[in-house]
Amino acid sequence: MSTGTNANGLDFEALVSEHGAADPLPALQSFEARDGTTLSYRHYPSESDTALVLVHGSGTDSRYLATFARELAASGAAAVYTPDIRGHGPSPVRRGDIDYIHQLEDDLADFIYHVKTENSAITRLVVGGHSSGGGLAIRFAGGEYGHLAAAYLMMAPYLGHDAPTVRNNSGGWAEPSVAKIISLSLLNRLGVKGLNGVTVLQFNLPPEYRDGSETLAYSYRLMTGFNPSNYPDDLRSINVPSLFLTGAEDEAFFADRFESTVRPHVPDADVVTVPGTSHLGLLVNEEGIEIVRQWLQARSRTSSMCTFENS
């Protein structure tokens, strides 16, 4: 593809970066979640006493975050940890599915405790995510574990299907089974959860970018657990520093609508748009990485940045 832009509207070739492609990925490491399941992550070490736990988006795993994570860690802004979310990665127990809707939040809390245990030098922890990973970070902020994060980094976050920031079907990337989703949502309100493993969402990853490790379909419970619970309520729960970063040329979301959507709920948030940058290009864009670096380092110098001990 000469342009790198696919029929689904996302530019996957934007992830090809000269400096990122040349370096090998860190080896997958593992931790044990509360149910005994072994989950995987990658670690990008740094001299910083700040840790950034960064969650990948839908359909893939932590690999595509490598350039962003590597450069942030090398700059001394943060040690970066990129988990493969349950149901994703090279060999998940059940690809595209989880056991219950809130399980990803439980997993993320377990991982934070793992990071704290493994790296005693860490005094501050930032939770962040890209795309659906940003949606999970927002859900996490609004849930019972939100206090575990000293700050939040949302990179082109998915706010939900009804948010004004979201293009139709995320620019063609996602194909939801709307009738199934509505039916299952109604059943869940009635307390009926036995059908939550039904597939309701599929993704349009072009064949040339597939290697067998992608996750191209989600169950209802995974789709729901990977999204904000209710984005206005979840956003209003954020009372620590937060950065919402988007690319002006985002194919999945309306970048120019984040300010008006986020600001009423998080008045003190930093909302920044990087010019000339796509949805995936945001992860390899030097200007975007520099914005995050400066934001992290500025936050680490302020007393408003809470610590593990204060959590």
CSV table of C-alpha atoms in Angstrom, one decimal:
chain,number,residue,atom,x,y,z
A,1,MET,CA,0.0,0.0,0.0
A,2,SER,CA,1.7,3.1,-1.1
A,3,THR,CA,-0.2,5.5,1.1
A,4,GLY,CA,-0.3,3.2,4.2
A,5,THR,CA,-4.0,4.1,4.6
A,6,ASN,CA,-6.3,1.1,4.6
A,7,ALA,CA,-10.0,0.7,3.7
A,8,ASN,CA,-10.8,0.8,7.4
A,9,GLY,CA,-9.4,4.3,7.7
A,10,LEU,CA,-6.5,3.6,10.0
A,11,ASP,CA,-2.9,4.2,8.9
A,12,PHE,CA,-1.0,1.1,10.2
A,13,GLU,CA,2.2,2.0,8.4
A,14,ALA,CA,2.4,5.1,10.6
A,15,LEU,CA,3.8,2.7,13.3
A,16,VAL,CA,6.8,1.9,11.2
A,17,SER,CA,9.6,4.1,12.6
A,18,GLU,CA,13.2,4.0,11.7
A,19,HIS,CA,14.5,4.1,15.2
A,20,GLY,CA,11.8,1.9,16.7
A,21,ALA,CA,12.0,-0.9,14.1
A,22,ALA,CA,15.7,-1.4,14.6
A,23,ASP,CA,15.6,-2.3,18.3
A,24,PRO,CA,14.4,-5.6,19.6
A,25,LEU,CA,11.4,-5.7,21.9
A,26,PRO,CA,12.0,-6.4,25.6
A,27,ALA,CA,11.2,-10.0,26.5
A,28,LEU,CA,7.8,-10.7,27.9
A,29,GLN,CA,7.7,-11.0,31.6
A,30,SER,CA,4.9,-12.3,33.7
A,31,PHE,CA,2.9,-11.8,36.9
A,32,GLU,CA,0.1,-13.7,38.5
A,33,ALA,CA,-3.4,-12.2,38.7
A,34,ARG,CA,-5.7,-12.8,41.7
A,35,ASP,CA,-7.4,-15.7,40.0
A,36,GLY,CA,-4.0,-17.5,39.5
A,37,THR,CA,-3.8,-16.7,35.8
A,38,THR,CA,-0.4,-15.7,34.4
A,39,LEU,CA,-0.5,-12.5,32.5
A,40,SER,CA,2.3,-10.9,30.4
A,41,TYR,CA,3.9,-7.5,30.2
A,42,ARG,CA,7.0,-5.7,28.9
A,43,HIS,CA,9.2,-3.4,30.9
A,44,TYR,CA,11.3,-0.4,29.7
A,45,PRO,CA,13.6,0.4,32.6
A,46,SER,CA,14.6,4.0,33.5
A,47,GLU,CA,16.4,5.8,36.3
A,48,SER,CA,13.2,7.7,37.1
A,49,ASP,CA,11.2,7.0,40.2
A,50,THR,CA,8.0,7.4,38.2
A,51,ALA,CA,6.4,4.4,36.6
A,52,LEU,CA,4.0,4.6,33.7
A,53,VAL,CA,1.7,1.7,33.2
A,54,LEU,CA,0.5,2.0,29.6
A,55,VAL,CA,-2.4,0.0,28.2
A,56,HIS,CA,-2.6,-1.0,24.5
A,57,GLY,CA,-5.7,-0.5,22.3
A,58,SER,CA,-8.1,-3.0,20.8
A,59,GLY,CA,-7.3,-5.9,18.6
A,60,THR,CA,-3.6,-6.0,19.3
A,61,ASP,CA,-1.1,-6.2,22.2
A,62,SER,CA,1.7,-4.2,23.8
A,63,ARG,CA,4.2,-4.5,21.0
A,64,TYR,CA,3.0,-1.4,19.1
A,65,LEU,CA,3.7,0.8,22.1
A,66,ALA,CA,7.5,-0.1,21.9
A,67,THR,CA,8.8,3.1,20.3
A,68,PHE,CA,6.8,5.4,22.6
A,69,ALA,CA,7.7,3.4,25.7
A,70,ARG,CA,11.4,3.1,24.8
A,71,GLU,CA,11.9,6.8,24.1
A,72,LEU,CA,10.1,7.9,27.3
A,73,ALA,CA,12.2,5.5,29.4
A,74,ALA,CA,15.4,6.5,27.7
A,75,SER,CA,14.6,10.2,28.4
A,76,GLY,CA,14.4,9.5,32.1
A,77,ALA,CA,10.8,10.6,32.3
A,78,ALA,CA,9.4,7.2,33.6
A,79,ALA,CA,10.0,3.5,33.7
A,80,VAL,CA,7.4,2.2,31.4
A,81,TYR,CA,5.4,-1.0,31.8
A,82,THR,CA,3.1,-2.2,28.9
A,83,PRO,CA,0.9,-5.2,29.9
A,84,ASP,CA,-0.8,-7.5,27.5
A,85,ILE,CA,-4.4,-7.2,28.6
A,86,ARG,CA,-6.2,-10.5,29.4
A,87,GLY,CA,-7.7,-12.1,26.3
A,88,HIS,CA,-4.9,-10.6,24.1
A,89,GLY,CA,-1.2,-11.3,23.2
A,90,PRO,CA,0.6,-14.3,21.8
A,91,SER,CA,-1.1,-17.0,23.8
A,92,PRO,CA,-4.0,-15.9,26.0
A,93,VAL,CA,-6.1,-18.4,27.9
A,94,ARG,CA,-9.2,-17.4,25.9
A,95,ARG,CA,-8.6,-15.0,23.1
A,96,GLY,CA,-11.1,-12.1,23.0
A,97,ASP,CA,-12.8,-13.0,26.3
A,98,ILE,CA,-12.6,-12.5,30.0
A,99,ASP,CA,-14.5,-14.0,33.0
A,100,TYR,CA,-16.5,-11.0,34.1
A,101,ILE,CA,-16.9,-7.4,33.1
A,102,HIS,CA,-14.8,-5.8,35.8
A,103,GLN,CA,-11.9,-8.3,35.5
A,104,LEU,CA,-9.6,-6.0,33.5
A,105,GLU,CA,-9.8,-3.4,36.3
A,106,ASP,CA,-8.9,-6.1,38.8
A,107,ASP,CA,-6.0,-7.2,36.6
A,108,LEU,CA,-4.7,-3.7,36.3
A,109,ALA,CA,-4.8,-3.2,40.1
A,110,ASP,CA,-2.9,-6.5,40.5
A,111,PHE,CA,-0.3,-5.4,38.0
A,112,ILE,CA,0.2,-2.1,39.8
A,113,TYR,CA,0.8,-4.0,43.1
A,114,HIS,CA,3.3,-6.2,41.1
A,115,VAL,CA,5.2,-3.2,39.8
A,116,LYS,CA,5.3,-1.7,43.3
A,117,THR,CA,6.7,-5.0,44.7
A,118,GLU,CA,9.2,-5.6,41.9
A,119,ASN,CA,10.6,-2.0,41.8
A,120,SER,CA,11.0,-0.5,45.2
A,121,ALA,CA,12.5,2.7,43.7
A,122,ILE,CA,9.2,3.7,42.2
A,123,THR,CA,7.4,6.3,44.3
A,124,ARG,CA,4.9,7.6,41.8
A,125,LEU,CA,2.7,5.6,39.3
A,126,VAL,CA,0.9,7.0,36.3
A,127,VAL,CA,-1.9,4.9,34.6
A,128,GLY,CA,-2.3,5.5,30.9
A,129,GLY,CA,-3.6,4.0,27.7
A,130,HIS,CA,-4.0,4.5,24.0
A,131,SER,CA,-7.4,4.2,22.3
A,132,SER,CA,-9.4,1.5,24.0
A,133,GLY,CA,-6.5,1.3,26.5
A,134,GLY,CA,-7.3,4.9,27.3
A,135,GLY,CA,-10.9,3.9,27.8
A,136,LEU,CA,-9.8,1.3,30.3
A,137,ALA,CA,-7.7,3.9,32.1
A,138,ILE,CA,-10.8,6.1,32.3
A,139,ARG,CA,-12.9,3.2,33.6
A,140,PHE,CA,-10.1,2.5,36.2
A,141,ALA,CA,-10.1,6.1,37.3
A,142,GLY,CA,-13.8,5.9,38.0
A,143,GLY,CA,-13.7,2.6,39.8
A,144,GLU,CA,-12.6,1.3,43.2
A,145,TYR,CA,-8.9,1.4,42.3
A,146,GLY,CA,-8.7,4.9,40.9
A,147,HIS,CA,-6.7,6.2,43.9
A,148,LEU,CA,-3.8,3.9,42.9
A,149,ALA,CA,-2.7,6.3,40.2
A,150,ALA,CA,-0.9,9.5,40.8
A,151,ALA,CA,-1.8,10.8,37.4
A,152,TYR,CA,-3.5,9.7,34.2
A,153,LEU,CA,-2.3,9.8,30.6
A,154,MET,CA,-5.0,9.4,28.0
A,155,MET,CA,-3.8,9.1,24.4
A,156,ALA,CA,-6.6,9.3,21.8
A,157,PRO,CA,-8.8,7.6,24.4
A,158,TYR,CA,-12.0,5.8,23.4
A,159,LEU,CA,-14.8,7.4,25.5
A,160,GLY,CA,-17.6,5.2,24.4
A,161,HIS,CA,-19.9,4.7,21.4
A,162,ASP,CA,-22.1,7.6,22.4
A,163,ALA,CA,-19.3,10.1,23.0
A,164,PRO,CA,-19.1,13.1,20.6
A,165,THR,CA,-15.4,12.4,20.1
A,166,VAL,CA,-16.0,9.0,18.3
A,167,ARG,CA,-16.4,8.7,14.6
A,168,ASN,CA,-18.9,6.2,13.2
A,169,ASN,CA,-17.6,2.7,14.0
A,170,SER,CA,-14.3,4.3,15.1
A,171,GLY,CA,-13.5,5.3,11.5
A,172,GLY,CA,-14.3,1.8,10.2
A,173,TRP,CA,-11.9,0.0,12.5
A,174,ALA,CA,-14.7,-1.6,14.5
A,175,GLU,CA,-17.8,-3.6,13.5
A,176,PRO,CA,-20.2,-3.9,16.4
A,177,SER,CA,-23.2,-6.2,16.4
A,178,VAL,CA,-25.6,-3.5,17.5
A,179,ALA,CA,-28.6,-5.7,18.0
A,180,LYS,CA,-26.7,-8.2,20.2
A,181,ILE,CA,-25.1,-5.4,22.2
A,182,ILE,CA,-28.5,-3.8,23.0
A,183,SER,CA,-30.1,-7.1,23.9
A,184,LEU,CA,-27.2,-8.2,26.2
A,185,SER,CA,-27.2,-4.7,27.8
A,186,LEU,CA,-30.9,-5.1,28.6
A,187,LEU,CA,-30.3,-8.6,30.0
A,188,ASN,CA,-27.5,-7.4,32.2
A,189,ARG,CA,-29.7,-4.7,33.7
A,190,LEU,CA,-32.1,-7.6,34.6
A,191,GLY,CA,-29.2,-9.5,36.2
A,192,VAL,CA,-28.9,-12.1,33.4
A,193,LYS,CA,-25.2,-12.5,32.5
A,194,GLY,CA,-25.1,-16.0,31.1
A,195,LEU,CA,-24.8,-14.8,27.5
A,196,ASN,CA,-22.0,-12.3,28.1
A,197,GLY,CA,-19.5,-14.5,26.3
A,198,VAL,CA,-21.2,-14.0,23.0
A,199,THR,CA,-19.1,-12.2,20.3
A,200,VAL,CA,-20.4,-8.7,19.6
A,201,LEU,CA,-17.4,-6.8,18.2
A,202,GLN,CA,-15.0,-7.4,15.3
A,203,PHE,CA,-12.0,-5.5,14.0
A,204,ASN,CA,-10.8,-4.8,10.5
A,205,LEU,CA,-7.1,-5.5,10.7
A,206,PRO,CA,-5.8,-5.9,7.1
A,207,PRO,CA,-4.4,-9.3,6.4
A,208,GLU,CA,-0.9,-8.0,5.7
A,209,TYR,CA,-0.6,-6.9,9.3
A,210,ARG,CA,-1.8,-10.2,10.9
A,211,ASP,CA,0.6,-12.7,12.4
A,212,GLY,CA,-1.7,-14.9,14.4
A,213,SER,CA,-1.3,-13.0,17.7
A,214,GLU,CA,-4.0,-10.4,16.9
A,215,THR,CA,-7.4,-10.5,18.6
A,216,LEU,CA,-10.0,-9.7,16.0
A,217,ALA,CA,-13.2,-10.4,18.0
A,218,TYR,CA,-14.5,-9.5,21.5
A,219,SER,CA,-17.1,-11.0,23.7
A,220,TYR,CA,-19.7,-8.7,25.2
A,221,ARG,CA,-18.0,-8.8,28.6
A,222,LEU,CA,-14.5,-8.0,27.2
A,223,MET,CA,-15.9,-5.1,25.0
A,224,THR,CA,-17.7,-3.7,28.0
A,225,GLY,CA,-14.9,-4.1,30.4
A,226,PHE,CA,-12.4,-2.4,28.0
A,227,ASN,CA,-14.6,0.8,27.8
A,228,PRO,CA,-15.4,3.5,30.3
A,229,SER,CA,-18.3,2.5,32.5
A,230,ASN,CA,-19.9,5.9,31.9
A,231,TYR,CA,-17.4,8.5,30.6
A,232,PRO,CA,-18.8,11.6,32.2
A,233,ASP,CA,-19.0,10.0,35.7
A,234,ASP,CA,-15.6,8.3,35.2
A,235,LEU,CA,-14.0,11.5,34.1
A,236,ARG,CA,-15.4,13.4,37.1
A,237,SER,CA,-13.6,11.0,39.3
A,238,ILE,CA,-10.2,12.2,38.1
A,239,ASN,CA,-8.8,14.5,40.8
A,240,VAL,CA,-5.1,14.1,40.0
A,241,PRO,CA,-3.1,15.5,37.1
A,242,SER,CA,-4.3,14.2,33.7
A,243,LEU,CA,-3.2,14.7,30.1
A,244,PHE,CA,-5.5,14.0,27.1
A,245,LEU,CA,-3.3,13.8,24.0
A,246,THR,CA,-4.7,13.4,20.5
A,247,GLY,CA,-3.5,13.6,16.9
A,248,ALA,CA,-5.1,16.3,14.7
A,249,GLU,CA,-5.5,13.8,11.9
A,250,ASP,CA,-7.0,11.0,14.0
A,251,GLU,CA,-9.1,8.7,11.7
A,252,ALA,CA,-11.0,7.0,14.5
A,253,PHE,CA,-11.9,10.1,16.7
A,254,PHE,CA,-12.7,13.8,16.3
A,255,ALA,CA,-9.6,15.3,17.9
A,256,ASP,CA,-11.1,18.8,17.9
A,257,ARG,CA,-14.0,17.7,20.2
A,258,PHE,CA,-11.9,16.4,23.1
A,259,GLU,CA,-11.5,19.8,24.7
A,260,SER,CA,-15.3,20.5,24.8
A,261,THR,CA,-16.0,16.9,25.9
A,262,VAL,CA,-13.4,16.5,28.6
A,263,ARG,CA,-13.1,20.0,30.1
A,264,PRO,CA,-16.6,20.2,31.7
A,265,HIS,CA,-15.8,17.0,33.7
A,266,VAL,CA,-12.1,17.5,34.3
A,267,PRO,CA,-11.5,21.3,34.5
A,268,ASP,CA,-7.8,21.0,35.4
A,269,ALA,CA,-6.9,18.5,32.6
A,270,ASP,CA,-4.3,19.2,30.1
A,271,VAL,CA,-5.9,18.7,26.6
A,272,VAL,CA,-3.4,18.8,23.8
A,273,THR,CA,-3.7,18.1,20.0
A,274,VAL,CA,-0.5,17.2,18.0
A,275,PRO,CA,-0.7,18.6,14.5
A,276,GLY,CA,-0.4,16.4,11.5
A,277,THR,CA,-0.6,13.1,13.5
A,278,SER,CA,-2.9,10.1,13.0
A,279,HIS,CA,-4.5,7.7,15.5
A,280,LEU,CA,-1.6,5.3,15.5
A,281,GLY,CA,1.0,7.9,14.4
A,282,LEU,CA,0.6,9.5,17.8
A,283,LEU,CA,2.7,6.6,19.3
A,284,VAL,CA,5.7,7.4,17.2
A,285,ASN,CA,5.4,11.1,16.8
A,286,GLU,CA,8.4,12.9,18.2
A,287,GLU,CA,6.4,16.0,19.2
A,288,GLY,CA,3.8,13.9,21.0
A,289,ILE,CA,6.5,11.9,22.9
A,290,GLU,CA,8.2,15.2,23.9
A,291,ILE,CA,4.9,16.6,25.2
A,292,VAL,CA,4.4,13.5,27.4
A,293,ARG,CA,8.0,13.6,28.5
A,294,GLN,CA,7.7,17.2,29.7
A,295,TRP,CA,4.3,16.6,31.3
A,296,LEU,CA,5.6,13.7,33.3
A,297,GLN,CA,8.7,15.4,34.4
A,298,ALA,CA,6.8,18.6,35.4
A,299,ARG,CA,4.2,16.5,37.3
A,300,SER,CA,7.0,14.6,39.2
A,301,ARG,CA,8.3,18.0,40.5
A,302,THR,CA,5.0,19.0,42.0
A,303,SER,CA,3.6,18.2,45.4
A,304,SER,CA,0.2,17.3,43.9
A,305,MET,CA,1.7,14.1,42.5
A,306,CYS,CA,0.6,11.5,45.1
A,307,THR,CA,2.8,8.5,46.0
A,308,PHE,CA,2.3,4.9,46.8
A,309,GLU,CA,2.7,5.7,50.4
A,310,ASN,CA,-0.2,8.3,50.2
A,311,SER,CA,-2.4,6.0,48.2
